[in-house]
Amino acid sequence: MSNARTARFSRRGLLAAGGALGLGALVTACGSEDSEDGGSGSKGAAESGPWSFKDDRGTTVKLDKVPANIVAFTGVAAALYDYGVEVKGVFGPTKTKDGKADVQAGDMDVSKVTVLGNVWDQFNVEKYASLAPDLLISTTFDSAGTLWYVPETSKDKIAKLAPSVAVSVFDRQLTQPLQRMWELAESLGGDMGAAKVTDAKKRFEEASERLRKAAKANPDIKVMVGSASPELFYVSGTNLSVDLEYFKALGVNFVEPTEEAKKATGGWFESLSWENVDKHKADIIMMDDRSSAIQPADITEATWKKLPAVKAGQVIARSTEPILSYDKCVAPVEALAEAIEKAKKVS
């Protein structure tokens, strides 16, 4: 399956649900995660001299000075914003239908950025060119370094206008892309010594330890990760997704689809009809919080309402595409820890 076809398939249907919304092909992770592969260093150095950054494709981008006109995937822009680095333009889910900030926009003031595209396959190349971009940044879910939300049909035109940096969020634990985003933000002039930044990192570490202890104290509590569409319910496996791999490493007991069931999606998840939504037994259900998915309060299927975890009120949100700043990753870890601590065994 080609990258273009796979990306379209994932976003508009199956992969918009279960996994990390990754590209549903059997691909391998790429790039280095060692700290020496980061950017040019301190804020002062970035402002006064040449800039370079080696990304997770193994590509080193070199510029005469720190890039000022940055365009980024919305979630990446939100992470950089938390570190004091602001972008000129964004692409990806930025505004909801009522004009409010999408969950993936984090704390950004979405009225102050140029939105090049708000949905899959939408990217205004002419508007992008008008921003005179120095750098484009996105995440990537495959070994080819495919830039998330950059359309296959216009990627070549986009690539000619500015170099790009990719942060991999494929088949690794959450702490690795968090560290890479930290390094990227630092190279772009972010104030990594700011109290709110260092405090957020400490809170993330404390939340992670809390989750580890909760999982150890409640090993029988089963957690199912799902996402809803009008036609299907998707159950995610824990491999490949950065958040679930990390939570699993901390000891969380997850429901796992069979390997056979995941084959059709490249290993990401299992697709279930609403009639079969009770196939897996779970005590807690984590549900995709993105605007592309139906939220739990809006699910009308009777089979859903009969699930023991739903009846017990043990359904929590999942940040399926985490904003890769420590500040934004604290809440999901704390929420899962609290849910496990309080959960009743209902499966």
Coordinates of C-alpha atoms in Angstrom, one line a residue:
M1 CA 0.0 0.0 0.0
S2 CA 1.5 3.3 -1.0
N3 CA 2.0 6.1 1.5
A4 CA -0.5 8.3 -0.2
R5 CA -3.2 5.6 -0.2
T6 CA -2.4 4.5 3.3
A7 CA -2.5 8.1 4.7
R8 CA -5.9 8.7 3.1
F9 CA -7.2 5.4 4.4
S10 CA -6.0 6.0 7.9
R11 CA -7.3 9.5 8.4
R12 CA -10.7 9.1 6.8
G13 CA -11.6 5.8 8.2
L14 CA -9.8 3.2 10.2
L15 CA -6.7 4.9 11.4
A16 CA -8.6 7.9 12.5
A17 CA -9.5 5.8 15.4
G18 CA -7.5 3.2 17.1
G19 CA -3.8 3.8 17.0
A20 CA -1.7 6.9 17.0
L21 CA -3.5 7.9 13.8
G22 CA -0.4 6.7 12.2
L23 CA 0.1 5.6 8.6
G24 CA -1.2 2.1 8.5
A25 CA 1.7 0.4 6.7
L26 CA 4.2 -2.0 8.0
V27 CA 7.1 0.4 8.3
T28 CA 10.1 0.8 10.5
A29 CA 11.2 3.6 12.8
C30 CA 14.0 5.8 11.7
G31 CA 16.4 8.4 12.9
S32 CA 18.4 8.8 16.0
E33 CA 17.1 9.7 19.4
D34 CA 20.4 10.5 21.1
S35 CA 20.7 13.9 22.6
E36 CA 23.7 14.8 20.4
D37 CA 21.5 14.7 17.4
G38 CA 19.6 17.8 18.6
G39 CA 19.9 21.3 17.4
S40 CA 22.4 24.1 17.7
G41 CA 22.3 24.6 21.5
S42 CA 21.4 27.5 23.7
K43 CA 19.1 30.4 22.9
G44 CA 22.0 32.9 22.6
A45 CA 23.9 30.6 20.2
A46 CA 20.8 30.2 18.1
E47 CA 20.2 33.9 17.8
S48 CA 23.8 34.9 17.0
G49 CA 24.9 32.3 14.5
P50 CA 24.1 29.5 12.1
W51 CA 21.4 27.1 12.9
S52 CA 21.3 23.3 12.3
F53 CA 19.2 20.4 13.5
K54 CA 19.4 16.7 12.7
D55 CA 15.9 15.3 12.6
D56 CA 14.5 11.8 13.1
R57 CA 14.9 11.0 9.4
G58 CA 18.6 11.4 9.8
T59 CA 18.4 14.7 7.8
T60 CA 20.4 17.7 9.0
V61 CA 18.9 21.0 8.1
K62 CA 21.4 23.9 8.1
L63 CA 20.5 27.6 7.9
D64 CA 22.5 30.8 8.2
K65 CA 20.4 31.8 11.2
V66 CA 17.7 30.5 13.4
P67 CA 14.5 30.2 11.4
A68 CA 12.0 33.0 12.2
N69 CA 9.2 32.1 9.8
I70 CA 8.2 28.7 11.0
V71 CA 5.2 26.7 9.8
A72 CA 4.2 23.5 11.6
F73 CA 1.7 20.8 12.1
T74 CA -0.8 22.1 14.6
G75 CA 0.2 19.7 17.4
V76 CA 3.9 20.5 16.9
A77 CA 3.2 24.2 16.9
A78 CA 1.3 23.8 20.2
A79 CA 4.3 22.0 21.8
L80 CA 6.7 24.7 20.6
Y81 CA 4.4 27.3 22.0
D82 CA 4.7 25.8 25.4
Y83 CA 8.5 26.4 25.2
G84 CA 8.2 30.0 24.0
V85 CA 8.6 29.4 20.3
E86 CA 5.8 30.7 18.1
V87 CA 5.1 29.9 14.5
K88 CA 3.7 31.9 11.6
G89 CA 1.4 29.3 10.1
V90 CA -0.1 25.9 11.0
F91 CA -1.7 23.0 9.2
G92 CA -3.8 20.2 10.6
P93 CA -6.8 20.3 13.1
T94 CA -6.7 23.9 14.4
K95 CA -10.2 25.2 14.7
T96 CA -13.5 23.4 15.5
K97 CA -16.7 24.1 13.5
D98 CA -17.6 26.9 15.9
G99 CA -14.2 28.6 15.5
K100 CA -12.8 27.6 18.8
A101 CA -9.3 26.0 19.2
D102 CA -9.2 22.3 18.4
V103 CA -7.9 20.1 21.2
Q104 CA -4.6 19.6 19.2
A105 CA -4.0 23.4 19.2
G106 CA -3.2 23.4 22.9
D107 CA -2.8 26.9 24.4
M108 CA -2.1 28.6 21.1
D109 CA -4.2 31.7 20.2
V110 CA -5.5 30.3 16.9
S111 CA -6.6 33.7 15.8
K112 CA -3.0 34.8 15.6
V113 CA -1.7 32.1 13.2
T114 CA -2.3 31.5 9.5
V115 CA -4.2 28.3 9.0
L116 CA -3.1 26.7 5.8
G117 CA -5.4 23.7 6.2
N118 CA -7.7 22.5 8.9
V119 CA -8.5 19.0 7.6
W120 CA -6.8 16.1 6.0
D121 CA -5.5 16.7 2.4
Q122 CA -5.9 20.5 2.8
F123 CA -2.8 22.7 2.5
N124 CA -2.9 26.1 0.8
V125 CA 0.5 26.1 -1.0
E126 CA 0.0 29.7 -2.2
K127 CA -0.7 31.0 1.3
Y128 CA 2.3 29.0 2.5
A129 CA 4.6 30.6 0.0
S130 CA 3.3 34.1 1.0
L131 CA 4.6 33.5 4.6
A132 CA 8.2 33.2 3.2
P133 CA 8.8 30.1 5.3
D134 CA 12.2 29.4 6.7
L135 CA 11.3 25.9 8.0
L136 CA 8.4 23.4 8.1
I137 CA 8.0 21.0 11.0
S138 CA 5.8 18.0 11.4
T139 CA 5.7 14.6 12.9
T140 CA 6.2 11.4 11.0
F141 CA 4.8 7.9 11.3
D142 CA 7.0 6.0 8.8
S143 CA 10.5 5.1 7.8
A144 CA 10.2 7.2 4.7
G145 CA 9.9 10.4 6.8
T146 CA 6.4 11.2 5.4
L147 CA 5.4 14.5 6.9
W148 CA 2.1 14.2 8.8
Y149 CA -0.7 16.2 7.2
V150 CA 1.4 17.3 4.2
P151 CA -0.7 16.2 1.2
E152 CA 0.9 13.6 -1.1
T153 CA -0.3 15.6 -4.1
S154 CA 1.4 18.8 -3.2
K155 CA 4.4 17.6 -1.1
D156 CA 6.9 18.3 -3.9
K157 CA 5.8 21.9 -4.3
I158 CA 5.8 22.4 -0.5
A159 CA 9.3 20.9 -0.2
K160 CA 10.7 23.5 -2.7
L161 CA 9.7 26.4 -0.6
A162 CA 11.5 25.6 2.6
P163 CA 13.5 22.7 4.3
S164 CA 11.6 20.5 6.7
V165 CA 12.2 18.8 10.1
A166 CA 10.4 15.6 11.2
V167 CA 9.9 14.3 14.7
S168 CA 9.2 10.6 14.8
V169 CA 6.2 9.4 16.8
F170 CA 6.3 5.9 15.5
D171 CA 7.0 2.7 17.5
R172 CA 8.8 4.3 20.5
Q173 CA 7.9 5.4 24.0
L174 CA 6.5 8.9 24.7
T175 CA 9.6 10.1 26.5
Q176 CA 11.7 9.9 23.3
P177 CA 9.7 12.3 21.1
L178 CA 9.3 14.5 24.2
Q179 CA 13.0 14.8 24.4
R180 CA 13.4 15.4 20.7
M181 CA 10.8 18.2 20.8
W182 CA 12.7 19.7 23.8
E183 CA 15.9 19.7 21.8
L184 CA 14.2 21.2 18.8
A185 CA 12.6 24.0 20.8
E186 CA 15.9 24.7 22.5
S187 CA 17.6 25.1 19.2
L188 CA 14.9 27.5 18.0
G189 CA 15.4 29.8 21.0
G190 CA 13.0 28.3 23.5
D191 CA 13.6 29.3 27.1
M192 CA 14.1 25.8 28.5
G193 CA 15.2 27.1 31.9
A194 CA 11.9 28.9 32.5
A195 CA 10.3 27.9 35.7
K196 CA 7.1 26.7 34.0
V197 CA 9.1 24.5 31.7
T198 CA 11.2 22.9 34.3
D199 CA 8.2 22.5 36.6
A200 CA 6.3 20.8 33.8
K201 CA 9.0 18.3 33.3
K202 CA 9.1 17.5 37.0
R203 CA 5.3 17.1 37.1
F204 CA 5.5 14.7 34.2
E205 CA 8.0 12.6 36.0
E206 CA 5.9 12.6 39.2
A207 CA 2.8 11.7 37.2
S208 CA 4.7 8.8 35.5
E209 CA 5.7 7.5 38.9
R210 CA 2.2 7.7 40.2
L211 CA 1.0 5.7 37.2
R212 CA 3.6 3.1 37.7
K213 CA 2.5 2.7 41.3
A214 CA -1.2 2.6 40.4
A215 CA -0.6 -0.1 37.8
K216 CA 1.5 -2.2 40.2
A217 CA -1.2 -1.9 42.9
N218 CA -4.0 -2.8 40.5
P219 CA -2.6 -5.4 38.1
D220 CA -6.0 -6.9 37.4
I221 CA -7.6 -3.7 36.0
K222 CA -7.9 -4.0 32.3
V223 CA -7.7 -0.9 30.1
M224 CA -9.2 -0.8 26.6
V225 CA -8.3 1.9 24.1
G226 CA -10.9 2.8 21.6
S227 CA -12.2 5.3 19.1
A228 CA -15.7 5.7 17.6
S229 CA -17.0 6.3 14.1
P230 CA -20.6 6.1 12.9
E231 CA -19.9 2.6 11.4
L232 CA -17.2 1.1 13.5
F233 CA -15.5 1.0 16.9
Y234 CA -11.8 0.7 16.9
V235 CA -9.7 -1.1 19.6
S236 CA -6.1 0.0 19.6
G237 CA -3.1 -2.3 20.2
T238 CA -0.3 -0.9 22.4
N239 CA 2.5 -1.4 19.9
L240 CA 3.5 1.6 17.6
S241 CA 1.7 4.4 19.6
V242 CA 4.0 6.5 21.7
D243 CA 1.6 7.0 24.6
L244 CA 0.5 3.4 24.9
E245 CA 4.0 2.0 24.6
Y246 CA 5.0 4.2 27.4
F247 CA 2.0 3.4 29.6
K248 CA 2.5 -0.3 29.0
A249 CA 6.2 0.1 30.0
L250 CA 4.9 1.6 33.3
G251 CA 2.9 -1.6 33.9
V252 CA -0.6 -0.7 32.7
N253 CA -2.6 -3.9 31.8
F254 CA -4.1 -3.3 28.3
V255 CA -6.6 -5.2 26.2
E256 CA -4.7 -6.3 23.1
P257 CA -6.4 -7.1 19.8
T258 CA -5.2 -10.3 18.2
E259 CA -2.4 -10.1 15.7
E260 CA -4.7 -11.5 13.0
A261 CA -7.2 -8.7 13.7
K262 CA -4.6 -6.0 13.3
K263 CA -3.1 -7.2 10.0
A264 CA -5.5 -5.2 7.9
T265 CA -4.3 -2.0 9.6
G266 CA -0.6 -2.6 9.6
G267 CA -0.6 -3.6 13.3
W268 CA -2.3 -0.5 14.7
F269 CA -5.8 -1.7 15.8
E270 CA -8.8 -3.9 15.4
S271 CA -12.1 -2.8 13.7
L272 CA -15.3 -3.9 15.3
S273 CA -18.9 -3.5 14.3
W274 CA -21.1 -1.9 17.0
E275 CA -22.9 -5.2 17.4
N276 CA -19.5 -6.7 18.5
V277 CA -18.3 -3.8 20.6
D278 CA -18.4 -6.1 23.7
K279 CA -15.8 -8.5 22.3
H280 CA -13.1 -7.5 24.7
K281 CA -13.6 -7.3 28.5
A282 CA -12.4 -4.1 30.1
D283 CA -12.6 -2.2 33.4
I284 CA -11.5 1.2 31.9
I285 CA -12.0 2.5 28.4
M286 CA -9.8 5.3 27.1
M287 CA -11.5 7.1 24.2
D288 CA -9.9 9.2 21.4
D289 CA -10.3 12.9 22.2
R290 CA -9.7 14.3 18.7
S291 CA -12.4 16.1 16.8
S292 CA -12.3 13.5 14.1
A293 CA -13.8 10.9 16.5
I294 CA -17.2 10.6 18.0
Q295 CA -17.0 11.5 21.7
P296 CA -18.4 9.2 24.4
A297 CA -21.3 11.5 25.3
D298 CA -22.5 11.4 21.7
I299 CA -22.4 7.7 21.2
T300 CA -26.0 6.4 20.9
E301 CA -25.4 2.7 20.3
A302 CA -27.2 0.5 22.8
T303 CA -24.3 -2.0 22.8
W304 CA -21.9 0.7 23.9
K305 CA -24.2 1.8 26.8
K306 CA -24.3 -1.8 28.0
L307 CA -20.6 -2.1 28.4
P308 CA -19.6 -2.7 32.1
A309 CA -17.0 0.1 32.0
V310 CA -19.5 2.5 30.5
K311 CA -22.2 1.7 33.0
A312 CA -19.7 2.1 35.9
G313 CA -18.6 5.5 34.6
Q314 CA -15.1 4.3 34.0
V315 CA -14.5 6.0 30.6
I316 CA -11.7 8.6 30.2
A317 CA -10.3 10.6 27.4
R318 CA -7.1 9.7 25.5
S319 CA -4.8 12.2 23.9
T320 CA -4.3 10.0 20.8
E321 CA -1.9 12.5 19.2
P322 CA -0.2 13.9 22.3
I323 CA 1.1 17.5 22.2
L324 CA 4.8 16.8 22.7
S325 CA 5.5 19.2 25.6
Y326 CA 5.9 18.0 29.1
D327 CA 3.1 20.4 30.2
K328 CA 0.6 18.8 27.9
C329 CA 1.6 15.3 28.7
V330 CA 1.1 15.6 32.4
A331 CA -2.7 15.5 32.4
P332 CA -3.1 12.3 30.3
V333 CA -0.7 10.4 32.6
E334 CA -2.4 11.7 35.7
A335 CA -5.9 10.9 34.4
L336 CA -5.0 7.3 33.7
A337 CA -3.3 6.9 37.1
E338 CA -6.4 8.3 38.9
A339 CA -8.7 6.1 36.8
I340 CA -6.7 2.9 37.7
E341 CA -6.5 3.9 41.4
K342 CA -10.3 4.4 41.6
A343 CA -11.5 1.7 39.2
K344 CA -13.8 -1.1 40.2
K345 CA -13.3 -4.5 38.7
V346 CA -16.2 -4.8 36.4
S347 CA -15.0 -7.1 33.6

